[in-house]
Amino acid sequence: MDTVRCPGLAESINGTLAELLEQDPRLLLLGEDIGRLGGVFRVTRGLRERFGEDRVRDSLLAESTIIGQAVGMAMSGLVPVCEIQFDAFTFPAVNQLVTQAARIGGRWNGQASPGLVVRIPTGGGFRGVEHHSESNEALFARFPGVSVACPSTGEDADQILRYAVTLGSPVLMYEPIRLYWRRDAVARDPEPARSPTAARVVRRGADLTVVTYGAITHEVLEAAHALACDVDVEVVDLRWVAPIDMATVLDSVRRTGRLLVVHEGSRDVGIGAEIAASVAEHAFDALRGPVRRLAPARRAYPPADFEKDYMVGVQEIKDEVLVMTK
């Protein structure tokens, strides 16, 4: 299995934010402890010293006010990029995101375009405590007016951020915590995505398609390479879950005839269910077997000592692929 060295997600995001701050005087950062501390994961380290406290702003410890301020800033012509410390901390800001940011454009007949970006550290695998390891991207993916991205590499995070600040509507970028400082990755096919919101086929194969996104893309690729002598697995990294690039998924499924969806968020009513339904509607005649989903059961994320029993790992992915192809 070939591996490559690459910048960690945190390093890539920090560099991209610095370039965006330098290029656009309207852009500013807002979040809890992102200035003096550099954020809980130090993703914004050094940016306050470089660009000043007016553009890298420490907020109150209240997520509703972070997003509320950002909506007002965006309507005033600024481009705020917010940070929420952990995924589950977005819940106090749901009203500001869903009933304000996502709807103001329509409410004002397109005369206001609240363009803002919300960066959200997400997922497990780092021994986080309590509700610090959740994966709630499916919650916001269902709301009209909100775009949701889930990068698995620094390169994709860079492209997503650069696109998101130009969109003129709310974008949530879920950043896998366990990738912040990871510097090695399984080699991927170099073919770029067709557009800023398109999925990427990161491994070509003929026997089965695995659709995935976020941190678990790395485990999927590792499993695919480990099975290479027996099963030729194609891997599609969605990169965005709202909108979902179903065209790339359908093209892949029509080539391979089988589909497995793997994600870190809970299995029930998740992104995998949406993809399975869409494939059943539009590519049923291409399937050689039932679509399957592999994801954690619908239960609260466990304490750190038990997270390995909750998360999907390489062995589970390999076992599922073999069941589907034997």
Tab-separated table of N, CA and C in Angstrom, residues 147-225:
chain	number	residue	atom	x	y	z
A	147	SER	N	-25.364	24.815	2.746
A	147	SER	CA	-24.477	23.854	2.099
A	147	SER	C	-23.569	23.238	3.154
A	148	VAL	N	-23.254	21.942	2.987
A	148	VAL	CA	-22.473	21.223	3.991
A	148	VAL	C	-21.335	20.474	3.309
A	149	ALA	N	-20.114	20.783	3.715
A	149	ALA	CA	-18.921	20.150	3.143
A	149	ALA	C	-18.203	19.331	4.207
A	150	CYS	N	-17.553	18.251	3.770
A	150	CYS	CA	-16.841	17.352	4.678
A	150	CYS	C	-15.521	16.913	4.047
A	151	PRO	N	-14.479	17.729	4.103
A	151	PRO	CA	-13.221	17.371	3.453
A	151	PRO	C	-12.496	16.235	4.167
A	152	SER	N	-11.732	15.471	3.385
A	152	SER	CA	-10.907	14.407	3.963
A	152	SER	C	-9.424	14.689	3.783
A	153	THR	N	-9.086	15.782	3.121
A	153	THR	CA	-7.683	16.167	2.927
A	153	THR	C	-7.544	17.681	3.054
A	154	GLY	N	-6.316	18.126	3.295
A	154	GLY	CA	-6.056	19.558	3.322
A	154	GLY	C	-6.306	20.207	1.980
A	155	GLU	N	-6.004	19.499	0.900
A	155	GLU	CA	-6.245	20.030	-0.443
A	155	GLU	C	-7.718	20.324	-0.662
A	156	ASP	N	-8.577	19.382	-0.241
A	156	ASP	CA	-10.013	19.607	-0.406
A	156	ASP	C	-10.513	20.713	0.511
A	157	ALA	N	-9.994	20.778	1.742
A	157	ALA	CA	-10.394	21.853	2.652
A	157	ALA	C	-10.044	23.207	2.062
A	158	ASP	N	-8.886	23.311	1.446
A	158	ASP	CA	-8.469	24.551	0.800
A	158	ASP	C	-9.449	24.935	-0.309
A	159	GLN	N	-9.764	23.986	-1.174
A	159	GLN	CA	-10.671	24.289	-2.283
A	159	GLN	C	-12.067	24.648	-1.776
A	160	ILE	N	-12.523	23.924	-0.772
A	160	ILE	CA	-13.858	24.186	-0.223
A	160	ILE	C	-13.926	25.581	0.392
A	161	LEU	N	-12.931	25.947	1.186
A	161	LEU	CA	-12.935	27.268	1.822
A	161	LEU	C	-12.926	28.392	0.786
A	162	ARG	N	-12.082	28.252	-0.217
A	162	ARG	CA	-11.987	29.300	-1.240
A	162	ARG	C	-13.304	29.453	-1.997
A	163	TYR	N	-13.985	28.361	-2.219
A	163	TYR	CA	-15.277	28.428	-2.891
A	163	TYR	C	-16.358	28.961	-1.948
A	164	ALA	N	-16.337	28.498	-0.695
A	164	ALA	CA	-17.394	28.841	0.256
A	164	ALA	C	-17.488	30.341	0.499
A	165	VAL	N	-16.366	31.040	0.568
A	165	VAL	CA	-16.405	32.472	0.872
A	165	VAL	C	-16.943	33.288	-0.304
A	166	THR	N	-17.100	32.668	-1.469
A	166	THR	CA	-17.647	33.380	-2.637
A	166	THR	C	-19.109	33.051	-2.892
A	167	LEU	N	-19.660	32.104	-2.138
A	167	LEU	CA	-20.966	31.545	-2.497
A	167	LEU	C	-22.128	32.493	-2.225
A	168	GLY	N	-22.019	33.316	-1.191
A	168	GLY	CA	-23.115	34.230	-0.877
A	168	GLY	C	-24.260	33.585	-0.132
A	169	SER	N	-24.024	32.416	0.474
A	169	SER	CA	-25.016	31.737	1.308
A	169	SER	C	-24.261	30.899	2.336
A	170	PRO	N	-24.939	30.440	3.392
A	170	PRO	CA	-24.235	29.765	4.482
A	170	PRO	C	-23.614	28.431	4.054
A	171	VAL	N	-22.377	28.219	4.471
A	171	VAL	CA	-21.671	26.957	4.244
A	171	VAL	C	-21.140	26.461	5.575
A	172	LEU	N	-21.419	25.202	5.892
A	172	LEU	CA	-20.861	24.553	7.066
A	172	LEU	C	-19.767	23.601	6.592
A	173	MET	N	-18.564	23.753	7.131
A	173	MET	CA	-17.473	22.851	6.785
A	173	MET	C	-17.113	22.016	8.003
A	174	TYR	N	-17.421	20.715	7.915
A	174	TYR	CA	-17.123	19.784	8.993
A	174	TYR	C	-15.700	19.274	8.842
A	175	GLU	N	-14.849	19.559	9.830
A	175	GLU	CA	-13.424	19.262	9.775
A	175	GLU	C	-13.097	18.103	10.714
A	176	PRO	N	-12.710	16.939	10.185
A	176	PRO	CA	-12.423	15.783	11.043
A	176	PRO	C	-11.259	16.061	11.995
A	177	ILE	N	-11.533	15.975	13.274
A	177	ILE	CA	-10.528	16.321	14.277
A	177	ILE	C	-9.311	15.416	14.158
A	178	ARG	N	-9.519	14.137	13.901
A	178	ARG	CA	-8.378	13.237	13.881
A	178	ARG	C	-7.488	13.410	12.658
A	179	LEU	N	-7.906	14.272	11.733
A	179	LEU	CA	-7.054	14.578	10.583
A	179	LEU	C	-6.300	15.896	10.740
A	180	TYR	N	-6.559	16.630	11.802
A	180	TYR	CA	-5.928	17.940	11.945
A	180	TYR	C	-4.408	17.858	11.865
A	181	TRP	N	-3.827	16.855	12.485
A	181	TRP	CA	-2.362	16.777	12.547
A	181	TRP	C	-1.834	15.506	11.899
A	182	ARG	N	-2.676	14.811	11.177
A	182	ARG	CA	-2.215	13.606	10.469
A	182	ARG	C	-1.459	14.021	9.202
A	183	ARG	N	-0.289	13.432	9.000
A	183	ARG	CA	0.566	13.846	7.890
A	183	ARG	C	0.839	12.729	6.880
A	184	ASP	N	0.249	11.561	7.090
A	184	ASP	CA	0.421	10.489	6.111
A	184	ASP	C	-0.958	10.037	5.639
A	185	ALA	N	-1.042	9.610	4.407
A	185	ALA	CA	-2.311	9.192	3.835
A	185	ALA	C	-2.062	8.148	2.760
A	186	VAL	N	-3.058	7.292	2.538
A	186	VAL	CA	-2.996	6.336	1.442
A	186	VAL	C	-3.043	7.103	0.126
A	187	ALA	N	-2.201	6.708	-0.806
A	187	ALA	CA	-2.158	7.389	-2.103
A	187	ALA	C	-3.510	7.325	-2.797
A	188	ARG	N	-3.860	8.415	-3.486
A	188	ARG	CA	-5.138	8.517	-4.187
A	188	ARG	C	-4.907	8.752	-5.672
A	189	ASP	N	-5.909	8.406	-6.458
A	189	ASP	CA	-5.838	8.763	-7.869
A	189	ASP	C	-5.812	10.278	-7.985
A	190	PRO	N	-4.982	10.826	-8.846
A	190	PRO	CA	-4.796	12.278	-8.889
A	190	PRO	C	-5.875	13.047	-9.631
A	191	GLU	N	-6.825	12.355	-10.232
A	191	GLU	CA	-7.839	13.047	-11.036
A	191	GLU	C	-8.612	14.051	-10.180
A	192	PRO	N	-8.656	15.323	-10.583
A	192	PRO	CA	-9.343	16.337	-9.766
A	192	PRO	C	-10.859	16.227	-9.891
A	193	ALA	N	-11.554	16.856	-8.967
A	193	ALA	CA	-13.010	16.932	-9.055
A	193	ALA	C	-13.420	17.819	-10.223
A	194	ARG	N	-14.587	17.537	-10.800
A	194	ARG	CA	-15.052	18.282	-11.973
A	194	ARG	C	-15.428	19.719	-11.642
A	195	SER	N	-15.793	19.966	-10.389
A	195	SER	CA	-16.209	21.308	-9.974
A	195	SER	C	-15.956	21.438	-8.485
A	196	PRO	N	-16.063	22.655	-7.929
A	196	PRO	CA	-15.792	22.836	-6.496
A	196	PRO	C	-16.695	22.014	-5.581
A	197	THR	N	-17.900	21.657	-6.046
A	197	THR	CA	-18.818	20.880	-5.203
A	197	THR	C	-18.955	19.434	-5.643
A	198	ALA	N	-18.153	19.000	-6.601
A	198	ALA	CA	-18.258	17.637	-7.109
A	198	ALA	C	-17.526	16.662	-6.190
A	199	ALA	N	-17.987	15.401	-6.246
A	199	ALA	CA	-17.273	14.327	-5.573
A	199	ALA	C	-16.017	13.969	-6.367
A	200	ARG	N	-15.131	13.210	-5.731
A	200	ARG	CA	-13.918	12.747	-6.402
A	200	ARG	C	-13.847	11.228	-6.349
A	201	VAL	N	-13.536	10.610	-7.477
A	201	VAL	CA	-13.224	9.187	-7.476
A	201	VAL	C	-11.751	9.081	-7.097
A	202	VAL	N	-11.483	8.681	-5.862
A	202	VAL	CA	-10.109	8.688	-5.357
A	202	VAL	C	-9.423	7.336	-5.537
A	203	ARG	N	-10.183	6.336	-5.946
A	203	ARG	CA	-9.598	5.046	-6.330
A	203	ARG	C	-10.504	4.398	-7.360
A	204	ARG	N	-9.952	4.044	-8.488
A	204	ARG	CA	-10.727	3.398	-9.548
A	204	ARG	C	-10.802	1.895	-9.298
A	205	GLY	N	-11.979	1.329	-9.574
A	205	GLY	CA	-12.175	-0.106	-9.417
A	205	GLY	C	-13.309	-0.598	-10.282
A	206	ALA	N	-13.498	-1.919	-10.323
A	206	ALA	CA	-14.489	-2.501	-11.227
A	206	ALA	C	-15.543	-3.358	-10.535
A	207	ASP	N	-15.290	-3.771	-9.266
A	207	ASP	CA	-16.162	-4.773	-8.644
A	207	ASP	C	-17.202	-4.196	-7.700
A	208	LEU	N	-16.920	-3.076	-7.086
A	208	LEU	CA	-17.819	-2.526	-6.069
A	208	LEU	C	-17.462	-1.067	-5.828
A	209	THR	N	-18.476	-0.248	-5.619
A	209	THR	CA	-18.283	1.168	-5.282
A	209	THR	C	-18.491	1.373	-3.788
A	210	VAL	N	-17.543	2.033	-3.154
A	210	VAL	CA	-17.739	2.501	-1.785
A	210	VAL	C	-17.822	4.022	-1.826
A	211	VAL	N	-18.925	4.565	-1.346
A	211	VAL	CA	-19.111	6.019	-1.248
A	211	VAL	C	-18.907	6.421	0.205
A	212	THR	N	-18.111	7.434	0.418
A	212	THR	CA	-17.778	7.841	1.771
A	212	THR	C	-17.402	9.323	1.777
A	213	TYR	N	-17.017	9.836	2.938
A	213	TYR	CA	-16.579	11.228	3.057
A	213	TYR	C	-15.949	11.433	4.419
A	214	GLY	N	-15.210	12.524	4.565
A	214	GLY	CA	-14.607	12.855	5.846
A	214	GLY	C	-13.463	11.932	6.223
A	215	ALA	N	-13.187	11.833	7.516
A	215	ALA	CA	-12.012	11.110	8.003
A	215	ALA	C	-12.030	9.643	7.619
A	216	ILE	N	-13.200	9.035	7.607
A	216	ILE	CA	-13.270	7.596	7.369
A	216	ILE	C	-12.896	7.219	5.939
A	217	THR	N	-12.780	8.219	5.057
A	217	THR	CA	-12.270	7.964	3.713
A	217	THR	C	-10.902	7.279	3.770
A	218	HIS	N	-10.094	7.628	4.755
A	218	HIS	CA	-8.764	7.037	4.879
A	218	HIS	C	-8.856	5.553	5.219
A	219	GLU	N	-9.764	5.171	6.115
A	219	GLU	CA	-9.947	3.759	6.441
A	219	GLU	C	-10.502	2.985	5.240
A	220	VAL	N	-11.404	3.616	4.488
A	220	VAL	CA	-11.955	2.964	3.300
A	220	VAL	C	-10.852	2.686	2.283
A	221	LEU	N	-9.997	3.656	2.046
A	221	LEU	CA	-8.901	3.459	1.093
A	221	LEU	C	-7.934	2.383	1.582
A	222	GLU	N	-7.657	2.370	2.870
A	222	GLU	CA	-6.775	1.341	3.417
A	222	GLU	C	-7.379	-0.049	3.212
A	223	ALA	N	-8.684	-0.174	3.475
A	223	ALA	CA	-9.354	-1.457	3.268
A	223	ALA	C	-9.349	-1.860	1.795
A	224	ALA	N	-9.586	-0.891	0.914
A	224	ALA	CA	-9.606	-1.181	-0.523
A	224	ALA	C	-8.258	-1.693	-0.998
A	225	HIS	N	-7.186	-1.076	-0.535
A	225	HIS	CA	-5.850	-1.524	-0.933
A	225	HIS	C	-5.538	-2.899	-0.351
